[in-house]
Amino acid sequence: MIWRFNISLLFLCDAVFGAAFDSGEQEIVRNELNLTAVILFIAFVLVTLLITYYSNKRTQSAAAFFTAGGGISGFQNGLAISGDYMSAAAFLGLTALIFSYGFDALIYPVGWTIAWPVILFLIAERFRNLGKFTFTDVIALRLEEKPIRIIAALSTLVIVVFYLIAQMVGAGQLIQTLFGLPYALAVIFVGILMVCYVVFGGMHATTWVQIIKATLLLGGTSLMALMILYLSKFDLKYYFDLAINNHPKGDAIMKAGVFFKDPIATFSLGLAVTFGTAGLPHILMRFFTVKDAREARKSAFYATGFIGYFFILTFILGFGAIAFVLGDPKYVDADGNFTGATNMVVIILSEILGGNVLLGFISAVAFATILAVVAGLCISGAGAIAHDLYTTTLKKGEVDSKTQIKVSKISAVVLGVIAIVLGFLFESQNVAFIVGLVFGIAGSVNFPIILLCIYWKGLTTRGVFLGGLLGLIAVVSFVILSPSMWVKTFGFEKAIFPYDHPAIFSIPLTFFLLWFFSITDKSPRAKIDKEGFESFDFRAKTGIGASTAIEH
């Protein structure tokens, strides 16, 4: 059976990466139904729902609901972070980019991997010592609580909602392609499962969904990479020669400049993927699930290893697809051009390597990948609403744990409904600008605020509020005026801002604004902010006064 589907979104590959693939209708030759995929898919859902049922008994307090009581080990948390971070876009989209452009696409895995040493050395340990449930806790501990929590929580919600849109659109298209389900049904199904994990299992269930997903993904990609190397006789020269001979671009795939032609755009993208990661609230929230700073540091260390290993595997898979998919006459035309859907190339590769069994396994893993990411986003958004806005800002902390959990669960349901509705509305839209906006806000607003809050004594509430607000307006404006939105979405002939990724301009701008509005702040509150830095820094370094794990 031939399934046709529109890949104008290129399954988040274009969305996350801003990749220059052509839109249009493409074809992929697939079996009508893959029983292995269906069985593994059902097994994954049943296992994770059982974990959720078990976790429900362990989430009777706010700390247990938001952070699994701080009882996750560093190794487990590192694996869960990997599961939260390694999205379907990275698995399918990055492989597709390497398949299409070769060596030049490596800026993405390099940038994403570099982000983790930044988090390891600059953020993880101090973050665990300073925070409790959300990244907003860290900033609010030092500065005036109410305005800081409002702006940080809103930033979190914007990131979560926009990221959920991209994930839901991608989920609908992927499941429609792999399992033949209607787009609307696929989106509803993912939304319901996401809400179930969070509402009934909290962070404990979310963590184990992410751990299982990471294990399956790393295992599946490792097996595929090993099979590719085996078929290449473990001879890298033979492996690369085969890829060069099969690719229409020839040896250009081994050189830089095929995908990126402008060094400014390249550097800006590198900054976005590096510092954007360090500002994603659903990633930062995971450092509060361990008992202390030592385990937080171990979490970042293990996550760096798992994520770096995964991106090495995607490189092998990308060139393996060039070598073996383009080497199969079934998938190329008379001129040697690929006739399938580029974003599904790793799925096609799995069928070539291992037949229907491996195809079914990798298809089920791709689905598990989506669920793990959306669950992490949902609990992060629920935390921002219930903890930052309702409990701390609106009720000034005078809320019992039971009420806080109730509000969190209601928030998760509302976010699930919003995600499903927006998934419908954005079905045929180009969401490239949305994820560009997510990484723009995370890297250009959250990261500068977090870094200066932890390390600079002179930061003030006024500096964060005005600097963060203007930085947010600036990065949103840059994204709106960029080619991906101004030209491709709005239909104007020429973009006002020439780059799709504004990080090279917006990150320094936000740092400057934070600095300027802080040093010019002579208010009484500014004096309190600066005088409180020593005790704040002492807690960050020693962990004395930090929140502790709870007994279950």
Coordinates of C-alpha atoms in Angstrom, one line a residue:
M1 CA 0.0 0.0 0.0
I2 CA 1.3 3.5 -0.8
W3 CA 0.5 6.1 1.8
R4 CA 0.6 9.7 0.7
F5 CA 1.1 12.4 3.2
N6 CA 2.1 16.1 3.2
I7 CA 5.5 16.8 4.7
S8 CA 5.5 20.5 4.6
L9 CA 6.4 20.3 8.3
L10 CA 8.9 17.6 7.6
F11 CA 7.8 16.1 10.9
L12 CA 9.3 18.8 13.1
C13 CA 12.6 18.6 11.3
D14 CA 11.8 21.8 9.5
A15 CA 10.2 22.9 12.7
V16 CA 13.0 22.3 15.1
F17 CA 15.9 22.8 12.7
G18 CA 14.5 25.3 10.1
A19 CA 15.8 22.8 7.5
A20 CA 15.6 23.8 3.9
F21 CA 13.7 20.8 2.6
D22 CA 11.1 21.3 -0.1
S23 CA 7.5 20.9 0.9
G24 CA 5.2 18.8 -1.0
E25 CA 3.5 15.4 -1.4
Q26 CA 5.8 12.5 -1.2
E27 CA 5.3 8.8 -1.2
I28 CA 6.6 6.0 0.9
V29 CA 6.0 2.3 0.1
R30 CA 4.8 0.5 3.3
N31 CA 3.1 -2.6 4.3
E32 CA -0.6 -2.2 5.1
L33 CA -0.2 -3.2 8.7
N34 CA 2.9 -4.2 10.8
L35 CA 1.8 -6.5 13.6
T36 CA 5.2 -6.1 15.4
A37 CA 4.7 -2.4 15.6
V38 CA 1.1 -2.7 16.8
I39 CA 2.0 -5.4 19.4
L40 CA 5.0 -3.4 20.8
F41 CA 3.0 -0.2 20.7
I42 CA 0.2 -1.8 22.8
A43 CA 2.8 -3.4 25.1
F44 CA 4.5 0.0 25.7
V45 CA 1.2 1.7 26.5
L46 CA 0.1 -1.1 28.9
V47 CA 3.5 -1.1 30.7
T48 CA 3.5 2.6 31.1
L49 CA -0.1 2.7 32.3
L50 CA 0.8 0.0 34.9
I51 CA 3.7 2.2 36.1
T52 CA 1.3 5.2 36.2
Y53 CA -1.1 3.1 38.4
Y54 CA 1.7 2.2 40.7
S55 CA 3.0 5.7 40.8
N56 CA -0.4 7.1 41.8
K57 CA 0.2 5.7 45.3
R58 CA 3.5 7.5 45.5
T59 CA 2.3 11.0 44.6
Q60 CA 0.3 12.0 47.7
S61 CA 2.3 15.2 48.4
A62 CA 3.3 18.2 46.2
A63 CA 7.0 17.2 46.4
A64 CA 6.2 13.7 45.3
F65 CA 4.0 14.9 42.5
F66 CA 6.4 17.5 41.0
T67 CA 9.8 16.0 41.8
A68 CA 9.1 12.3 42.6
G69 CA 10.1 13.2 46.2
G70 CA 13.7 13.8 45.1
G71 CA 14.1 10.0 45.2
I72 CA 15.4 9.4 41.7
S73 CA 19.1 8.4 41.5
G74 CA 21.6 10.3 39.4
F75 CA 21.9 7.5 36.9
Q76 CA 18.1 7.1 36.5
N77 CA 17.7 10.9 36.2
G78 CA 20.4 11.1 33.6
L79 CA 18.6 8.4 31.6
A80 CA 15.3 10.2 32.1
I81 CA 16.7 13.5 31.0
S82 CA 18.0 11.8 27.9
G83 CA 14.5 10.4 27.3
D84 CA 13.0 13.9 27.7
Y85 CA 15.6 15.5 25.4
M86 CA 16.0 13.0 22.6
S87 CA 12.8 13.8 20.7
A88 CA 11.3 12.1 17.6
A89 CA 12.5 15.2 15.7
A90 CA 16.1 14.4 16.7
F91 CA 15.7 10.7 15.9
L92 CA 13.9 11.1 12.6
G93 CA 14.7 14.7 11.6
L94 CA 18.4 14.7 12.3
T95 CA 18.9 11.4 10.5
A96 CA 17.1 12.9 7.6
L97 CA 19.3 16.0 7.6
I98 CA 22.5 13.9 7.6
F99 CA 21.0 11.8 4.8
S100 CA 20.3 14.9 2.7
Y101 CA 23.3 17.0 3.5
G102 CA 26.0 14.8 5.0
F103 CA 28.7 16.2 7.2
D104 CA 27.3 19.8 7.2
A105 CA 24.3 18.7 9.3
L106 CA 26.6 17.8 12.2
I107 CA 26.2 21.3 13.7
Y108 CA 22.9 20.1 15.3
P109 CA 24.3 17.2 17.3
V110 CA 27.4 19.2 18.1
G111 CA 25.4 22.1 19.5
W112 CA 23.0 19.9 21.4
T113 CA 25.8 17.9 22.9
I114 CA 27.9 21.0 23.9
A115 CA 24.8 22.3 25.8
W116 CA 25.2 19.6 28.4
P117 CA 28.7 20.4 29.7
V118 CA 27.4 24.0 30.0
I119 CA 24.6 22.7 32.2
L120 CA 26.9 20.3 34.0
F121 CA 29.5 22.9 35.0
L122 CA 27.4 26.0 35.3
I123 CA 23.9 25.1 36.4
A124 CA 23.1 21.6 37.6
E125 CA 24.7 21.6 41.1
R126 CA 23.7 25.1 42.1
F127 CA 20.3 24.7 40.6
R128 CA 19.5 21.7 42.8
N129 CA 20.7 23.6 45.9
L130 CA 18.6 26.6 45.2
G131 CA 15.3 25.3 43.8
K132 CA 12.5 23.2 44.9
F133 CA 9.9 22.3 42.2
T134 CA 10.5 24.6 39.2
F135 CA 13.3 26.8 37.7
T136 CA 11.3 29.8 38.8
D137 CA 12.0 28.9 42.5
V138 CA 15.7 29.6 41.9
I139 CA 15.1 33.2 40.6
A140 CA 12.4 34.0 43.1
L141 CA 14.6 32.9 46.0
R142 CA 16.8 35.8 45.5
L143 CA 14.6 38.5 43.9
E144 CA 11.2 40.0 44.7
E145 CA 9.0 36.9 44.4
K146 CA 5.7 38.1 42.9
P147 CA 6.8 39.9 39.7
I148 CA 9.6 37.3 39.1
R149 CA 7.3 34.3 39.4
I150 CA 4.7 35.9 37.1
I151 CA 7.2 36.6 34.3
A152 CA 9.1 33.3 34.7
A153 CA 5.9 31.3 34.8
L154 CA 4.5 33.0 31.7
S155 CA 7.8 32.3 30.0
T156 CA 7.5 28.6 31.0
L157 CA 3.9 28.4 29.7
V158 CA 4.7 30.0 26.4
I159 CA 7.6 27.6 25.9
V160 CA 5.5 24.6 27.0
V161 CA 2.4 25.4 24.9
F162 CA 4.3 26.2 21.8
Y163 CA 6.5 23.1 22.1
L164 CA 3.4 21.0 22.7
I165 CA 1.9 22.4 19.4
A166 CA 5.0 21.2 17.5
Q167 CA 5.1 17.9 19.2
M168 CA 1.3 17.2 18.7
V169 CA 1.5 18.1 15.0
G170 CA 4.5 15.9 14.6
A171 CA 2.9 13.1 16.6
G172 CA -0.3 13.2 14.5
Q173 CA 1.6 13.0 11.2
L174 CA 4.1 10.4 12.4
I175 CA 1.4 8.0 13.8
Q176 CA -0.7 8.6 10.7
T177 CA 2.2 7.5 8.6
L178 CA 3.4 4.6 10.7
F179 CA 0.1 3.1 11.9
G180 CA -2.4 4.5 9.4
L181 CA -4.5 6.2 12.1
P182 CA -6.4 9.4 11.1
Y183 CA -4.5 12.5 12.2
A184 CA -7.2 13.7 14.5
L185 CA -7.5 10.4 16.3
A186 CA -3.7 10.2 16.7
V187 CA -3.6 13.7 18.3
I188 CA -6.4 12.9 20.7
F189 CA -4.8 9.6 21.6
V190 CA -1.4 11.2 22.4
G191 CA -3.1 14.0 24.3
I192 CA -5.1 11.5 26.5
L193 CA -2.1 9.4 27.3
M194 CA 0.0 12.5 28.2
V195 CA -2.7 13.7 30.6
C196 CA -3.1 10.2 32.2
Y197 CA 0.7 9.9 32.9
V198 CA 0.8 13.3 34.5
V199 CA -2.6 13.4 36.4
F200 CA -2.4 9.8 37.8
G201 CA 1.4 9.3 38.0
G202 CA 3.0 12.8 38.4
M203 CA 6.7 13.1 38.0
H204 CA 7.3 9.5 39.1
A205 CA 5.4 8.0 36.2
T206 CA 6.8 10.7 33.8
T207 CA 10.3 9.7 34.8
W208 CA 9.8 6.0 34.2
V209 CA 8.1 6.7 30.8
Q210 CA 11.2 8.7 29.9
I211 CA 13.6 6.0 31.2
I212 CA 11.9 3.2 29.2
K213 CA 11.8 5.4 26.1
A214 CA 15.5 6.3 26.4
T215 CA 16.4 2.6 26.9
L216 CA 14.4 1.5 23.9
L217 CA 15.7 4.3 21.7
L218 CA 19.3 3.8 22.6
G219 CA 19.0 0.0 22.2
G220 CA 17.2 0.2 18.9
T221 CA 19.6 2.7 17.4
S222 CA 22.6 0.9 18.7
L223 CA 21.4 -2.3 17.0
M224 CA 20.9 -0.5 13.7
A225 CA 24.3 1.1 13.9
L226 CA 25.9 -2.2 14.6
M227 CA 24.2 -3.8 11.7
I228 CA 25.3 -1.0 9.4
L229 CA 28.9 -1.3 10.5
Y230 CA 28.7 -5.1 10.1
L231 CA 27.4 -4.7 6.5
S232 CA 30.1 -2.2 5.9
K233 CA 32.7 -4.9 7.1
F234 CA 33.6 -2.5 9.9
D235 CA 35.6 -0.6 7.3
L236 CA 35.0 3.1 7.6
K237 CA 36.6 3.8 4.2
Y238 CA 34.3 1.3 2.5
Y239 CA 31.3 2.8 4.5
F240 CA 32.0 6.4 3.4
D241 CA 32.9 5.4 -0.2
L242 CA 29.6 3.6 -0.5
A243 CA 27.8 6.7 0.8
I244 CA 29.7 9.0 -1.6
N245 CA 29.0 6.8 -4.6
N246 CA 25.3 6.6 -3.8
H247 CA 24.5 10.2 -3.0
P248 CA 23.6 12.6 -5.8
K249 CA 25.9 15.3 -4.2
G250 CA 28.9 12.9 -4.3
D251 CA 31.9 13.8 -2.1
A252 CA 30.3 17.1 -1.3
I253 CA 28.5 15.3 1.6
M254 CA 31.9 15.0 3.3
K255 CA 32.5 18.8 3.2
A256 CA 31.1 21.9 4.9
G257 CA 29.0 24.5 3.1
V258 CA 26.4 22.2 1.5
F259 CA 23.6 23.1 3.9
F260 CA 24.9 26.2 5.6
K261 CA 26.4 28.9 3.4
D262 CA 26.4 31.9 5.8
P263 CA 28.8 31.7 8.8
I264 CA 26.7 34.2 10.8
A265 CA 23.6 32.0 10.4
T266 CA 25.6 28.9 11.3
F267 CA 27.0 30.5 14.4
S268 CA 23.6 31.9 15.4
L269 CA 22.0 28.4 15.1
G270 CA 24.8 26.9 17.2
L271 CA 24.2 29.4 19.9
A272 CA 20.4 28.8 19.8
V273 CA 20.7 25.0 20.2
T274 CA 23.4 25.3 22.9
F275 CA 21.9 27.9 25.1
G276 CA 18.3 27.2 24.3
T277 CA 18.7 23.8 25.8
A278 CA 20.1 25.3 29.0
G279 CA 16.9 27.4 29.3
L280 CA 14.2 24.8 28.7
P281 CA 12.0 24.6 31.8
H282 CA 11.0 21.0 31.4
I283 CA 14.7 20.0 31.2
L284 CA 15.7 22.1 34.2
M285 CA 12.9 20.8 36.3
R286 CA 14.4 17.3 36.2
F287 CA 17.3 18.4 38.5
F288 CA 14.9 18.7 41.4
T289 CA 14.0 15.0 41.2
V290 CA 17.3 13.9 42.8
K291 CA 18.1 14.2 46.5
D292 CA 21.1 16.6 46.4
A293 CA 23.6 18.5 44.3
R294 CA 25.9 15.6 43.9
E295 CA 23.2 13.5 42.3
A296 CA 22.2 16.5 40.1
R297 CA 25.8 16.7 38.9
K298 CA 25.8 13.0 38.2
S299 CA 22.5 13.4 36.3
A300 CA 24.0 15.9 34.0
F301 CA 27.1 13.8 33.6
Y302 CA 25.2 10.7 32.6
A303 CA 22.8 12.7 30.4
T304 CA 25.8 14.1 28.6
G305 CA 27.1 10.6 27.9
F306 CA 23.8 9.2 26.8
I307 CA 22.9 12.1 24.6
G308 CA 26.4 12.3 23.0
Y309 CA 26.3 8.6 22.3
F310 CA 22.9 8.9 20.7
F311 CA 24.0 11.7 18.4
I312 CA 27.0 9.6 17.3
L313 CA 24.5 6.9 16.4
T314 CA 22.4 9.3 14.4
F315 CA 25.5 10.1 12.4
I316 CA 26.1 6.4 11.6
L317 CA 22.4 6.0 10.8
G318 CA 22.4 9.0 8.5
F319 CA 25.3 7.9 6.4
G320 CA 24.1 4.3 6.7
A321 CA 20.8 5.5 5.0
I322 CA 22.8 7.0 2.2
A323 CA 24.8 3.8 1.8
F324 CA 21.9 1.3 2.0
V325 CA 18.7 3.1 1.2
L326 CA 20.0 5.0 -1.8
G327 CA 21.7 1.7 -2.7
D328 CA 18.3 0.0 -3.0
P329 CA 16.7 0.4 -6.5
K330 CA 13.3 0.3 -4.8
Y331 CA 13.8 3.7 -3.3
V332 CA 15.5 5.7 -6.0
D333 CA 14.5 6.9 -9.5
A334 CA 16.5 6.5 -12.7
D335 CA 18.6 9.5 -11.8
G336 CA 19.5 8.1 -8.4
N337 CA 17.3 10.5 -6.4
F338 CA 15.4 9.3 -3.4
T339 CA 11.7 8.8 -4.0
G340 CA 10.4 8.4 -0.5
A341 CA 9.7 10.8 2.4
T342 CA 13.0 12.1 3.7
N343 CA 11.9 12.3 7.3
M344 CA 11.0 8.6 7.2
V345 CA 14.4 7.5 6.0
V346 CA 15.4 5.9 9.2
I347 CA 12.2 3.9 9.3
I348 CA 12.9 2.7 5.7
L349 CA 16.5 1.9 6.8
S350 CA 15.2 -0.3 9.7
E351 CA 13.1 -2.3 7.2
I352 CA 16.1 -2.8 4.9
L353 CA 18.3 -3.9 7.8
G354 CA 15.9 -6.1 9.8
G355 CA 12.7 -6.6 7.9
N356 CA 9.3 -6.2 9.4
V357 CA 10.4 -7.1 12.9
L358 CA 13.0 -4.3 13.2
L359 CA 10.7 -1.9 11.3
G360 CA 7.9 -2.6 13.8
F361 CA 10.3 -2.1 16.8
I362 CA 11.7 1.2 15.5
S363 CA 8.1 2.4 14.7
A364 CA 7.0 1.6 18.2
V365 CA 10.1 3.4 19.6
A366 CA 9.3 6.5 17.6
F367 CA 5.9 6.6 19.2
A368 CA 7.3 6.1 22.7
T369 CA 9.7 9.0 22.0
I370 CA 6.7 11.3 21.4
L371 CA 4.9 10.3 24.6
A372 CA 8.0 10.8 26.8
V373 CA 8.6 14.3 25.5
V374 CA 5.0 15.5 25.8
A375 CA 4.6 14.1 29.3
G376 CA 7.7 16.1 30.4
L377 CA 6.3 19.3 28.9
C378 CA 2.9 18.8 30.5
I379 CA 4.1 18.3 34.0
S380 CA 6.4 21.4 33.6
G381 CA 3.4 23.5 32.5
A382 CA 1.3 22.1 35.4
G383 CA 4.0 23.1 37.8
A384 CA 4.2 26.6 36.5
I385 CA 0.4 27.1 36.9
A386 CA -0.1 25.3 40.2
H387 CA 3.1 26.1 42.1
D388 CA 4.3 29.4 40.7
L389 CA 1.1 31.2 39.8
Y390 CA -1.6 29.7 42.1
T391 CA 0.1 28.5 45.2
T392 CA 3.0 31.0 45.6
T393 CA 1.7 34.1 43.8
L394 CA -2.0 34.1 44.2
K395 CA -2.3 32.3 47.5
K396 CA 1.0 33.4 48.9
G397 CA 2.0 29.9 49.9
E398 CA -1.1 29.3 52.1
V399 CA -2.2 26.2 50.3
D400 CA -2.0 22.6 51.6
S401 CA -0.4 19.9 49.5
K402 CA -3.7 18.2 48.6
T403 CA -5.0 21.4 47.0
Q404 CA -1.8 22.1 45.2
I405 CA -1.9 18.6 43.7
K406 CA -5.6 19.1 42.7
V407 CA -4.8 22.3 40.9
S408 CA -1.8 20.6 39.2
K409 CA -4.0 17.9 37.9
I410 CA -6.6 20.3 36.6
S411 CA -3.9 22.3 35.0
A412 CA -2.6 19.1 33.3
V413 CA -6.0 18.4 31.9
V414 CA -6.4 21.9 30.6
L415 CA -3.0 21.8 29.0
G416 CA -3.9 18.5 27.4
V417 CA -7.1 19.9 25.9
I418 CA -5.3 23.0 24.7
A419 CA -2.6 20.8 23.1
I420 CA -5.2 18.7 21.3
V421 CA -7.2 21.7 20.0
L422 CA -4.1 23.5 18.8
G423 CA -2.9 20.2 17.3
F424 CA -6.0 20.3 15.1
L425 CA -5.7 24.0 14.3
F426 CA -2.0 23.7 13.3
E427 CA -2.4 20.5 11.3
S428 CA -1.6 22.1 7.9
Q429 CA 0.5 25.0 9.2
N430 CA 4.3 25.4 9.0
V431 CA 5.3 25.4 12.7
A432 CA 9.0 26.1 12.0
F433 CA 8.7 29.6 13.6
I434 CA 7.0 28.1 16.7
V435 CA 10.0 25.9 17.8
G436 CA 12.3 28.6 16.6
L437 CA 10.4 30.8 19.1
V438 CA 10.7 28.2 21.8
F439 CA 14.5 27.9 21.5
G440 CA 14.7 31.7 21.1
I441 CA 12.9 32.4 24.4
A442 CA 14.7 29.7 26.2
G443 CA 18.2 30.7 25.0
S444 CA 17.7 34.5 24.8
V445 CA 15.6 35.1 27.9
N446 CA 15.6 32.2 30.4
F447 CA 19.3 31.3 30.1
P448 CA 20.7 34.9 30.6
I449 CA 18.4 35.4 33.6
I450 CA 19.4 32.1 35.2
L451 CA 23.1 32.6 34.6
L452 CA 23.2 36.1 36.0
C453 CA 20.9 35.2 38.9
I454 CA 23.3 32.5 40.0
Y455 CA 26.6 34.3 39.4
W456 CA 26.2 38.1 39.4
K457 CA 25.7 40.0 42.6
G458 CA 24.4 43.2 40.8
L459 CA 21.3 41.6 39.3
T460 CA 18.0 43.2 40.5
T461 CA 14.3 42.6 40.3
R462 CA 13.9 45.6 38.0
G463 CA 16.7 44.4 35.8
V464 CA 15.1 40.9 35.4
F465 CA 11.6 42.2 34.8
L466 CA 12.4 45.0 32.3
G467 CA 15.4 43.2 30.7
G468 CA 13.6 39.9 30.5
L469 CA 10.4 41.5 29.1
L470 CA 12.3 43.6 26.4
G471 CA 14.4 40.6 25.6
L472 CA 11.3 38.5 25.1
I473 CA 9.8 41.1 22.8
A474 CA 13.0 41.4 20.9
V475 CA 13.4 37.6 20.2
V476 CA 9.7 37.3 19.3
S477 CA 10.0 40.2 16.9
F478 CA 13.2 38.7 15.3
V479 CA 11.4 35.4 14.7
I480 CA 8.3 37.1 13.3
L481 CA 10.4 39.2 10.9
S482 CA 12.6 36.2 9.9
P483 CA 12.4 34.5 6.5
S484 CA 10.8 31.4 7.9
M485 CA 7.8 33.4 9.1
W486 CA 7.7 36.7 7.3
V487 CA 8.2 35.1 3.9
K488 CA 7.2 31.4 4.2
T489 CA 4.2 31.9 6.5
F490 CA 3.0 35.5 5.8
G491 CA 3.8 35.4 2.1
F492 CA 5.9 38.7 1.9
E493 CA 8.6 38.9 -0.8
K494 CA 11.5 39.7 1.5
A495 CA 12.2 39.3 5.2
I496 CA 12.8 42.4 7.3
F497 CA 15.2 40.4 9.6
P498 CA 17.5 38.2 7.4
Y499 CA 18.2 35.3 9.7
D500 CA 15.9 32.4 10.8
H501 CA 17.8 32.0 14.1
P502 CA 18.3 35.4 15.9
A503 CA 20.4 34.0 18.9
I504 CA 23.6 35.7 17.8
F505 CA 21.8 39.0 18.3
S506 CA 19.1 38.3 20.9
I507 CA 21.3 36.6 23.5
P508 CA 23.8 39.5 23.8
L509 CA 21.0 42.0 23.7
T510 CA 19.2 40.3 26.7
F511 CA 22.5 40.2 28.7
F512 CA 23.0 43.9 28.0
L513 CA 19.4 44.8 29.0
L514 CA 19.6 42.8 32.2
W515 CA 22.9 44.5 33.0
F516 CA 21.7 48.0 32.1
F517 CA 18.4 48.0 34.0
S518 CA 20.2 46.5 37.0
I519 CA 23.0 48.9 37.3
T520 CA 20.7 51.9 36.8
D521 CA 18.3 50.6 39.5
K522 CA 18.7 52.7 42.7
S523 CA 15.5 51.5 44.4
P524 CA 15.3 50.2 47.9
R525 CA 14.5 46.8 46.5
A526 CA 17.7 46.8 44.4
K527 CA 19.7 47.2 47.7
I528 CA 17.9 44.2 49.2
D529 CA 18.5 42.1 46.0
K530 CA 22.3 42.9 46.1
E531 CA 22.7 42.4 49.8
G532 CA 21.0 39.0 49.7
F533 CA 23.4 37.6 47.2
E534 CA 25.9 36.4 49.7
S535 CA 23.5 34.1 51.5
F536 CA 22.1 33.0 48.2
D537 CA 25.6 32.2 46.9
F538 CA 26.4 30.4 50.1
R539 CA 23.4 28.1 49.7
A540 CA 24.2 27.6 46.0
K541 CA 27.7 26.4 46.9
T542 CA 27.1 24.4 50.0
G543 CA 23.5 23.1 49.7
I544 CA 22.8 24.2 53.3
G545 CA 19.1 25.0 53.4
A546 CA 18.3 23.2 50.2
S547 CA 15.1 21.1 49.9
T548 CA 15.6 17.4 50.7
A549 CA 14.2 14.2 49.5
I550 CA 11.0 12.9 51.1
E551 CA 10.2 9.4 52.4
H552 CA 7.5 7.5 50.4

